[in-house]
PDB file of C-alpha atoms in Angstrom:
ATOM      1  CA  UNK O   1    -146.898 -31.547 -61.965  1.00 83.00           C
ATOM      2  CA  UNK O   2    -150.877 -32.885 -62.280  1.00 86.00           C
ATOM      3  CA  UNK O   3    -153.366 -30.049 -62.003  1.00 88.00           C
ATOM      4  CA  UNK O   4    -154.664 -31.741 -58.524  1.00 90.00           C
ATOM      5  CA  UNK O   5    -151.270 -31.371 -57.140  1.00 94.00           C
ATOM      6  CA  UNK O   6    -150.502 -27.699 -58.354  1.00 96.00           C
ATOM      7  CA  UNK O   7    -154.239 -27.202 -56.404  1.00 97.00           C
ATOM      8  CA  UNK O   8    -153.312 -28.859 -53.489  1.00 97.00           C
ATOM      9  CA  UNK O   9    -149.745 -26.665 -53.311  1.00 97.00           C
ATOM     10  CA  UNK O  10    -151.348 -23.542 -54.007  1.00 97.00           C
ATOM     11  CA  UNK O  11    -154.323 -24.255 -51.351  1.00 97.00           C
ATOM     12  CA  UNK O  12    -151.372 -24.732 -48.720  1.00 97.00           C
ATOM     13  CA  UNK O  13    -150.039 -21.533 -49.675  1.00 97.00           C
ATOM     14  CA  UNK O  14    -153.360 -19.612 -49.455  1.00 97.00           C
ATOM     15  CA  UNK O  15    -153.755 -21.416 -45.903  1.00 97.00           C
ATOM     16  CA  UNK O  16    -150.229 -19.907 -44.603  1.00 96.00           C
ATOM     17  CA  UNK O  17    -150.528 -16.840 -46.237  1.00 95.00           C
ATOM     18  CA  UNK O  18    -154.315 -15.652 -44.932  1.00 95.00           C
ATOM     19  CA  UNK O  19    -153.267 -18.117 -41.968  1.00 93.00           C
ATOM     20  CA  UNK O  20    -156.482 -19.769 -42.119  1.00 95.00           C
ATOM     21  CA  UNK O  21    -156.286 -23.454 -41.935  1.00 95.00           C
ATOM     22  CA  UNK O  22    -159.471 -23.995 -42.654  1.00 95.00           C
ATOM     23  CA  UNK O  23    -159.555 -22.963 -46.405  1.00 96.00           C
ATOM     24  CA  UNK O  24    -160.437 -25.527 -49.090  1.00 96.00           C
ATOM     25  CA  UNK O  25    -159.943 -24.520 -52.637  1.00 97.00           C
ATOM     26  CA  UNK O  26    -161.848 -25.246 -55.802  1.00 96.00           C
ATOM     27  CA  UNK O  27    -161.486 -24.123 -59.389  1.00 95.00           C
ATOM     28  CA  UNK O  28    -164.580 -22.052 -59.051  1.00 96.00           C
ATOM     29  CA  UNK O  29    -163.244 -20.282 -55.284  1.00 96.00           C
ATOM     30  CA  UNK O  30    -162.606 -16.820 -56.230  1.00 95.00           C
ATOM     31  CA  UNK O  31    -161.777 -13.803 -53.334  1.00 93.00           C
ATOM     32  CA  UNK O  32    -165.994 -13.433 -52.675  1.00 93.00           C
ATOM     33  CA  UNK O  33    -165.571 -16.833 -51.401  1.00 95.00           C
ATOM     34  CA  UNK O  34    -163.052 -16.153 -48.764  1.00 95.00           C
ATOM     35  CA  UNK O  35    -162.809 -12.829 -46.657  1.00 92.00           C
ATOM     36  CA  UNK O  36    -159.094 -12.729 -45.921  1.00 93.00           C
ATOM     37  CA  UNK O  37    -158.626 -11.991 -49.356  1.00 93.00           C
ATOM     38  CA  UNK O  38    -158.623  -8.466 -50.187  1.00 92.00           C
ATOM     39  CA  UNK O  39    -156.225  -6.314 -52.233  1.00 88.00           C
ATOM     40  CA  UNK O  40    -152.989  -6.574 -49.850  1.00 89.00           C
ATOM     41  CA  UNK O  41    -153.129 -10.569 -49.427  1.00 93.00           C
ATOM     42  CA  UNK O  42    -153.607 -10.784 -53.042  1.00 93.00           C
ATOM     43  CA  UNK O  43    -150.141  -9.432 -53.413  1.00 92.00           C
ATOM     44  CA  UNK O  44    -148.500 -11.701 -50.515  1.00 93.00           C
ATOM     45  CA  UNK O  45    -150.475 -14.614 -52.279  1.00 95.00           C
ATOM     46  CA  UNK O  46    -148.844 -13.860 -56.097  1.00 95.00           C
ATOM     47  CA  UNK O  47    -145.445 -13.215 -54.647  1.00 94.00           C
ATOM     48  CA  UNK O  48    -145.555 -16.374 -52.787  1.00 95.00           C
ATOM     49  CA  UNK O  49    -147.046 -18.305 -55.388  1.00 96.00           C
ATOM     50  CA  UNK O  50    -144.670 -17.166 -57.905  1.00 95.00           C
ATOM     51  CA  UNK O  51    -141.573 -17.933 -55.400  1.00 94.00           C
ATOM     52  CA  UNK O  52    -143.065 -21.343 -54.493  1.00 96.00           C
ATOM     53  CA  UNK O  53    -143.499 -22.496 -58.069  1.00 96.00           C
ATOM     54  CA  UNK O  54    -140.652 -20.507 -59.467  1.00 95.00           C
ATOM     55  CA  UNK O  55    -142.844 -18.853 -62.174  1.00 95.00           C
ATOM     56  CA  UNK O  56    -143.377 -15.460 -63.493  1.00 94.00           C
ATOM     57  CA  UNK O  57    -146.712 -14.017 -63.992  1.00 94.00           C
ATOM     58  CA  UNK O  58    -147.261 -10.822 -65.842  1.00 92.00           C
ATOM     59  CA  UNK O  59    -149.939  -8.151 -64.899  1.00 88.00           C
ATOM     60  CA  UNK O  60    -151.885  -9.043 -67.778  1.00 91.00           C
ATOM     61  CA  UNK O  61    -152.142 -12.575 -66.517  1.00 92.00           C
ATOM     62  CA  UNK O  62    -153.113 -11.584 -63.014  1.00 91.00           C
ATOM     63  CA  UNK O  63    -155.285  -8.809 -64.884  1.00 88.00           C
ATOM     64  CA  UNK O  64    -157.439 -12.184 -66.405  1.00 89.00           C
ATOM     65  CA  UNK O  65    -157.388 -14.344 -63.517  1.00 90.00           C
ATOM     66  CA  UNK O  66    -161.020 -15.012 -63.079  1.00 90.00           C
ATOM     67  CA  UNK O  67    -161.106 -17.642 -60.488  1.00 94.00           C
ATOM     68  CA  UNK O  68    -158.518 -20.156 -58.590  1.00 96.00           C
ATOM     69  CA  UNK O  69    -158.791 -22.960 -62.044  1.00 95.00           C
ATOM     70  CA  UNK O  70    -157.551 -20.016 -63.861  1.00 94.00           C
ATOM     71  CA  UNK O  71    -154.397 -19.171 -61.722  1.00 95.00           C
ATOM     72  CA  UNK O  72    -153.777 -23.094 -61.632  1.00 96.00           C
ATOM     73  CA  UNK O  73    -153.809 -23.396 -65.071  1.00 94.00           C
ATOM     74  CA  UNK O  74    -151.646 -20.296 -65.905  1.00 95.00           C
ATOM     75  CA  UNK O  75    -149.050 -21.717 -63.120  1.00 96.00           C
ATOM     76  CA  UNK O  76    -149.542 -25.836 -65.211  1.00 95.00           C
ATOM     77  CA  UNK O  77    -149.006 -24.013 -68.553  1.00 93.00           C
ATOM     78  CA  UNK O  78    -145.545 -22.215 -66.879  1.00 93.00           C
ATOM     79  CA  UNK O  79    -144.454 -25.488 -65.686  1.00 94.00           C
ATOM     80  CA  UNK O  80    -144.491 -27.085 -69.283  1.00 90.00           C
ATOM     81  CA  UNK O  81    -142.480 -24.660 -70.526  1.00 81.00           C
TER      82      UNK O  81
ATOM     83  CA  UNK B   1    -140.590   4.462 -62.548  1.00 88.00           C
ATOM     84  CA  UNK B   2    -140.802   0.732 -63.135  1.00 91.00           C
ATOM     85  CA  UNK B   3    -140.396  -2.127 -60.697  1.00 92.00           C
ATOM     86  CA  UNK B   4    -137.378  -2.986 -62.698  1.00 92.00           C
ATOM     87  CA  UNK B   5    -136.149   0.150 -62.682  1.00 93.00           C
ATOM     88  CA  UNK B   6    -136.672   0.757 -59.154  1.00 94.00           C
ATOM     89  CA  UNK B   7    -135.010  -3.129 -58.710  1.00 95.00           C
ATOM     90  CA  UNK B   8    -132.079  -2.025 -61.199  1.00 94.00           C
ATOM     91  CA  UNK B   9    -131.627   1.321 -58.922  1.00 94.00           C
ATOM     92  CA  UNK B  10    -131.680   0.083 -55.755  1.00 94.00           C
ATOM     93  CA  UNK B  11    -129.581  -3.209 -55.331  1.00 91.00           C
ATOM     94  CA  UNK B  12    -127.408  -3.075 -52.393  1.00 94.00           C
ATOM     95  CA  UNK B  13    -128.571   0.148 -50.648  1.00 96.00           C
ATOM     96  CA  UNK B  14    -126.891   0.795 -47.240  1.00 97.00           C
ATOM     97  CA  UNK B  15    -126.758   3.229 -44.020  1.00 97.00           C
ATOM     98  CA  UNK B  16    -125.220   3.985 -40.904  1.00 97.00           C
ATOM     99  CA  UNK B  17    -127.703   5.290 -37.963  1.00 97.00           C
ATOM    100  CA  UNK B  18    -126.633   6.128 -34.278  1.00 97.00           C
ATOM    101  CA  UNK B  19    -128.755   5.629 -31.438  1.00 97.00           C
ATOM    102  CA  UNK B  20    -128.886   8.783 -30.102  1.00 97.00           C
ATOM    103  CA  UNK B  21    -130.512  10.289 -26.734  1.00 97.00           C
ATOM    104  CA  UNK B  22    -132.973  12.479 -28.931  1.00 97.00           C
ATOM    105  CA  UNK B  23    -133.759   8.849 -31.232  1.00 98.00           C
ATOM    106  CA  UNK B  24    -134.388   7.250 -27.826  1.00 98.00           C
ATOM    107  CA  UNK B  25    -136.556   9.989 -26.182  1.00 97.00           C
ATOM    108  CA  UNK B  26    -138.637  10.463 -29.217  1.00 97.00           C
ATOM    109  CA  UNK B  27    -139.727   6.734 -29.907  1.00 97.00           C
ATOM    110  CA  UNK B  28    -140.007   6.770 -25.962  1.00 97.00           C
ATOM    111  CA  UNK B  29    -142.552   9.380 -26.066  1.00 97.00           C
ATOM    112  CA  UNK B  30    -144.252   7.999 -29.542  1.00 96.00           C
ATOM    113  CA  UNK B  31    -144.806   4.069 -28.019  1.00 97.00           C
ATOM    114  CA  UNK B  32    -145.731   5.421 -24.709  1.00 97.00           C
ATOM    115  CA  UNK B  33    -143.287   2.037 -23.639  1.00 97.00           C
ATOM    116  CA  UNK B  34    -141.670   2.915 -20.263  1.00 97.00           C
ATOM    117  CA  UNK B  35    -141.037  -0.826 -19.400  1.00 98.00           C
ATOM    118  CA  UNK B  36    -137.437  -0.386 -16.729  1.00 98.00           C
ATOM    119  CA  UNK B  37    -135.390  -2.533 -19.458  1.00 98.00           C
ATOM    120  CA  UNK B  38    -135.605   0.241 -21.586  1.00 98.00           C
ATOM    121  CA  UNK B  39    -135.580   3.140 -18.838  1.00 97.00           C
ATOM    122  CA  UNK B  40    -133.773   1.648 -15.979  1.00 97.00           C
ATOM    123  CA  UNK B  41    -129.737   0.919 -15.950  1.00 97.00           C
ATOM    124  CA  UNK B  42    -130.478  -1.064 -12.408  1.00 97.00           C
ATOM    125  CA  UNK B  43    -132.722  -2.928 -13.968  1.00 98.00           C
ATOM    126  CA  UNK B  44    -131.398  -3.472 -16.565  1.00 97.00           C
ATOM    127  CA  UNK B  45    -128.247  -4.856 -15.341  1.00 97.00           C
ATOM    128  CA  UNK B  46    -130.210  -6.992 -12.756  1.00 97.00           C
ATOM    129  CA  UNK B  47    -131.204  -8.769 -15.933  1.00 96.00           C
ATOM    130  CA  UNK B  48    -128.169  -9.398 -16.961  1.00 96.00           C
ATOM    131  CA  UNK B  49    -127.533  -6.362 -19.927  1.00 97.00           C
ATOM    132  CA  UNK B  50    -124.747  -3.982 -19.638  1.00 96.00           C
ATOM    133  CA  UNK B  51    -126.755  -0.684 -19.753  1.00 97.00           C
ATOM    134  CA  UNK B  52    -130.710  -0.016 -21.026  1.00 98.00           C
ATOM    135  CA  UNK B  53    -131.617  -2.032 -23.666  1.00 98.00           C
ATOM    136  CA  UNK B  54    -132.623   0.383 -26.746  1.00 98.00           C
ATOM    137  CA  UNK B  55    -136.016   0.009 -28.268  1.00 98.00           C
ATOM    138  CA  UNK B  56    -135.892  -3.185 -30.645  1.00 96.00           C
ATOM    139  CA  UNK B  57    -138.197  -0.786 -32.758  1.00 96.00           C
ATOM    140  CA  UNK B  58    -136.361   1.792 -33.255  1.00 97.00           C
ATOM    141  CA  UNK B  59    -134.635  -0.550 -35.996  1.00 97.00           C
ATOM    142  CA  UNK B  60    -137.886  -0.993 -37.802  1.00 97.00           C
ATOM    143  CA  UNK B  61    -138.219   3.072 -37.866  1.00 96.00           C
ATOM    144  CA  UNK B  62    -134.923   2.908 -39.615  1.00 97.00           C
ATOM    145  CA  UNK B  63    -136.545   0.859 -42.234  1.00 97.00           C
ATOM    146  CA  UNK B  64    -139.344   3.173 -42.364  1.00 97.00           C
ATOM    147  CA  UNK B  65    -136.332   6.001 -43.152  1.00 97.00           C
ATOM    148  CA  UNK B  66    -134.936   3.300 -46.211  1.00 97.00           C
ATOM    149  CA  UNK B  67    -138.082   2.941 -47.776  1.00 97.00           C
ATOM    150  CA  UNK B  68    -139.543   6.283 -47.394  1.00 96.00           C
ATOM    151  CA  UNK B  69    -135.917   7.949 -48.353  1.00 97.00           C
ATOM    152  CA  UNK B  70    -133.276   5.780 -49.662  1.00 97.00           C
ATOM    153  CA  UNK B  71    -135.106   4.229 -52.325  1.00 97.00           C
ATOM    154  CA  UNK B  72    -134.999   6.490 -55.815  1.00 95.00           C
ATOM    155  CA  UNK B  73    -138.922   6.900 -55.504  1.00 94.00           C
ATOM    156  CA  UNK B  74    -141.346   8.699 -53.289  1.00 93.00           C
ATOM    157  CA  UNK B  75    -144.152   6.717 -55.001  1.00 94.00           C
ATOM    158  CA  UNK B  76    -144.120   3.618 -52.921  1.00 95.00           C
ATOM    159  CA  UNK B  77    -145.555   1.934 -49.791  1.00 95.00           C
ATOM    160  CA  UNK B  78    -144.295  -0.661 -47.189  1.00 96.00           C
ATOM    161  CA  UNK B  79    -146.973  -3.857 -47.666  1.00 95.00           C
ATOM    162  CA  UNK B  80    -144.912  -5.714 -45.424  1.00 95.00           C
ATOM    163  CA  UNK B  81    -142.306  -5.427 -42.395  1.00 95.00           C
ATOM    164  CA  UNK B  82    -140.693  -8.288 -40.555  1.00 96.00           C
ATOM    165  CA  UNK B  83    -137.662  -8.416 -38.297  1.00 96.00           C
ATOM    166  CA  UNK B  84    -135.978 -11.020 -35.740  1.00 96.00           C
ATOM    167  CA  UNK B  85    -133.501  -9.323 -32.896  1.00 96.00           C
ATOM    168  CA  UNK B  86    -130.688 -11.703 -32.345  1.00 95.00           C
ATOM    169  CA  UNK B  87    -128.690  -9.111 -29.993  1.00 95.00           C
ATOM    170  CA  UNK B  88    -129.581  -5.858 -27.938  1.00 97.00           C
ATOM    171  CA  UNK B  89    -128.570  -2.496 -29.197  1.00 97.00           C
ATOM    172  CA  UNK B  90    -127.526  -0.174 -26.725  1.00 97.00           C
ATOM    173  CA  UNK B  91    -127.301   4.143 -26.415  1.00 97.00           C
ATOM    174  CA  UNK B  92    -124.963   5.440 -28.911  1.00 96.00           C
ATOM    175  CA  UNK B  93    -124.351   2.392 -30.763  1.00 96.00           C
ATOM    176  CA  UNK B  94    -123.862   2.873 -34.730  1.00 96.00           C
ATOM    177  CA  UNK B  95    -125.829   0.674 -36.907  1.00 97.00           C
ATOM    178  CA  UNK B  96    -124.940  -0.345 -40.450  1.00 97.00           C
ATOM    179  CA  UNK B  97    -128.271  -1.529 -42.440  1.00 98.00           C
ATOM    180  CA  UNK B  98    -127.993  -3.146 -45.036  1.00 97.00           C
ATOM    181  CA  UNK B  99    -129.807  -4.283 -47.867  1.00 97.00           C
ATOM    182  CA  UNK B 100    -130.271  -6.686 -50.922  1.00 97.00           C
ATOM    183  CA  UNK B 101    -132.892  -7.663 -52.933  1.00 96.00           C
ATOM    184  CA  UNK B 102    -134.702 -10.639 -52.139  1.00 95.00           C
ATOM    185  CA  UNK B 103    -137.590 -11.452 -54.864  1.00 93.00           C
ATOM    186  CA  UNK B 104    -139.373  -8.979 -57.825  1.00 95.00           C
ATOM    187  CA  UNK B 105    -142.620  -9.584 -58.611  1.00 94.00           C
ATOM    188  CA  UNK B 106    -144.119  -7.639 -61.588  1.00 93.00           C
ATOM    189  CA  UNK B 107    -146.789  -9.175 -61.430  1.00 92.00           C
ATOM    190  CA  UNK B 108    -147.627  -7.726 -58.142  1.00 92.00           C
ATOM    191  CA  UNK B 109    -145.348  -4.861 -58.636  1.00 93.00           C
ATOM    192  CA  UNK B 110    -143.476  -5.578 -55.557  1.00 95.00           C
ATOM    193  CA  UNK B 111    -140.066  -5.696 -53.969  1.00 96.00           C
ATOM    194  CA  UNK B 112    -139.134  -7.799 -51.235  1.00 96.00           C
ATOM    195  CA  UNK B 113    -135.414  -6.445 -49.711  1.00 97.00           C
ATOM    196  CA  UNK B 114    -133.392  -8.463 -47.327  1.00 97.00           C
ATOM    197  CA  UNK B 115    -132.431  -6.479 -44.683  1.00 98.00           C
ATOM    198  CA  UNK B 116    -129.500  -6.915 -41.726  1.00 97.00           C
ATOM    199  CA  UNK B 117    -128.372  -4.777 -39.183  1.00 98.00           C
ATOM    200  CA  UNK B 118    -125.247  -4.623 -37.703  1.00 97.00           C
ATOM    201  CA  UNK B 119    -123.530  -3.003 -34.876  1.00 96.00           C
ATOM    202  CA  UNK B 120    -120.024  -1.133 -35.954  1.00 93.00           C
ATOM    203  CA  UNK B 121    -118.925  -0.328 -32.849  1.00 79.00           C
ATOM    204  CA  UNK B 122    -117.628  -3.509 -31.917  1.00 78.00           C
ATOM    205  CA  UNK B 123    -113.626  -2.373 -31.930  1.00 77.00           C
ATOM    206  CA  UNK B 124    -110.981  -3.470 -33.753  1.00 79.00           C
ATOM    207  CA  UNK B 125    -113.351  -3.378 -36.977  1.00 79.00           C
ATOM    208  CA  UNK B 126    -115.792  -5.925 -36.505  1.00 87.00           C
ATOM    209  CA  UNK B 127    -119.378  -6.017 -36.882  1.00 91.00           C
ATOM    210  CA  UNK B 128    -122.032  -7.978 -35.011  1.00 94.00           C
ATOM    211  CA  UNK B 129    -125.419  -8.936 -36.906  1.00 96.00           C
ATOM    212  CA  UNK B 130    -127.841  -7.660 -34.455  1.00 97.00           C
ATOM    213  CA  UNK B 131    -130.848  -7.810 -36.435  1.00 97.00           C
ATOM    214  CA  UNK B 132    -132.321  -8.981 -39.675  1.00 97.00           C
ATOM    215  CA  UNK B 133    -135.644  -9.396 -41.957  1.00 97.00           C
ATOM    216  CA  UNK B 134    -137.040  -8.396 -45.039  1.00 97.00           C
ATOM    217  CA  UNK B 135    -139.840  -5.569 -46.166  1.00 97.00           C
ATOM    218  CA  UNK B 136    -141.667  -6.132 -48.731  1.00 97.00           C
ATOM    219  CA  UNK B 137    -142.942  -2.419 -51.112  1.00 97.00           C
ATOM    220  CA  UNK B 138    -144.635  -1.993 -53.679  1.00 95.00           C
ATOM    221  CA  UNK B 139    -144.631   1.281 -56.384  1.00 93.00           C
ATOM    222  CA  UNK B 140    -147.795   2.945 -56.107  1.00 91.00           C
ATOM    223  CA  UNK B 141    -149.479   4.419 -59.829  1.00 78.00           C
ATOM    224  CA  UNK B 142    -150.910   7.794 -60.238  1.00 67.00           C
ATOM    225  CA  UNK B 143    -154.338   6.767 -58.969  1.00 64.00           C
ATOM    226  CA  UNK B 144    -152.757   5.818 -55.726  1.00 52.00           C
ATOM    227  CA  UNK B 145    -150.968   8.917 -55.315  1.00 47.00           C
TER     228      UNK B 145
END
């Protein structure tokens, strides 16, 4: 799966989880950027994530996630594997 | 305790609840909901029900009691709660709920359960799915606490 399309999938899931159609995505969005997402929804948003891709993430990796780019490419590298 | 361990020690929890007159009165007086489908056997029949339709929340309060007491952990919190009625429940009717375990997430350190709710009473051993949904808990750490 192309980076643009693992975007694109996770932006959809961000839209039904926060239920906010109107959020676009970038690599640089991080939670400052978008006020449904606080501690709770970051929770729904992993555990959907993880069940949408069928990935894994450890705490450490959600520990480092700096920005959206950086959860898209930790969910690209899981995919290669 | 670990989400693992918490996954590992609670896989297929179940219980049986009654709903009794002092369950009724007591989320009666709690929701402040006196709406006559719930109070009134007249009415209640003039809509087509048997007897008073019990509370569809008084099932969710019964997944308050698996959470906060079934699971082998007082260190955890519901994050999320959902539930779809597909039948009434009625006074006196004993409720099997059951669970399994939908999705772990370590990452998030959460547990969703699958949850369904049947009705026992039904004669001649059958059950009747009255209800079902999921919850979704996570363990809290010390700081939490």
């Amino acid at each position: 799966m192309e980076k643009n399309e693992i975007l694109a999938k996770v932006q959809t899931i961000f839209r039904d989880v926060l239920d906010n159609e109107e959020i676009v995505l970038t690599d640089e969005t991080t939670a400052n950027d978008i006020e449904e997402w606080d501690s709770l929804s970051h929770i729904q948003l992993i555990v959907a994530i993880e069940k949408a891709f069928g990935v894994k993430f450890t705490s450490l990796e959600i520990k480092e996630l700096g920005d959206v780019g950086d959860m898209c490419q930790c969910i690209e590298r899981k995919l290669r594997k | 305790m670990t989400i693992q361990e918490l996954a590992k020690q609670s896989s297929g929890i179940s219980c049986q609840y009654t709903i009794t007159p002092e369950i009724y009165y007591s989320f009666q007086r709690v929701s402040n909901d006196f709406n006559p489908l719930h109070t009134d056997k007249y009415f209640a029949e003039s809509m087509g029900f048997p007897d008073r339709v019990m509370y569809g929340n008084i099932l969710n309060a019964f997944i308050s009691h698996f959470v906060g007491m079934l699971l082998p952990t007082r260190s955890v919190i519901i994050q999320t709660q959902e539930i779809d009625f597909h039948k009434p429940v009625f006074m006196n009717d004993l409720i099997t709920l059951d669970s399994s375990i939908d999705t772990i997430s370590e990452a998030a350190n959460a547990i969703i359960y699958k949850l369904k709710f049947y009705r026992e009473n039904m004669g001649g051993g059958k059950k009747q799915l009255v209800a079902k949904g999921h919850v979704q808990i996570g363990i809290l750490n010390d700081k939490q606490v």
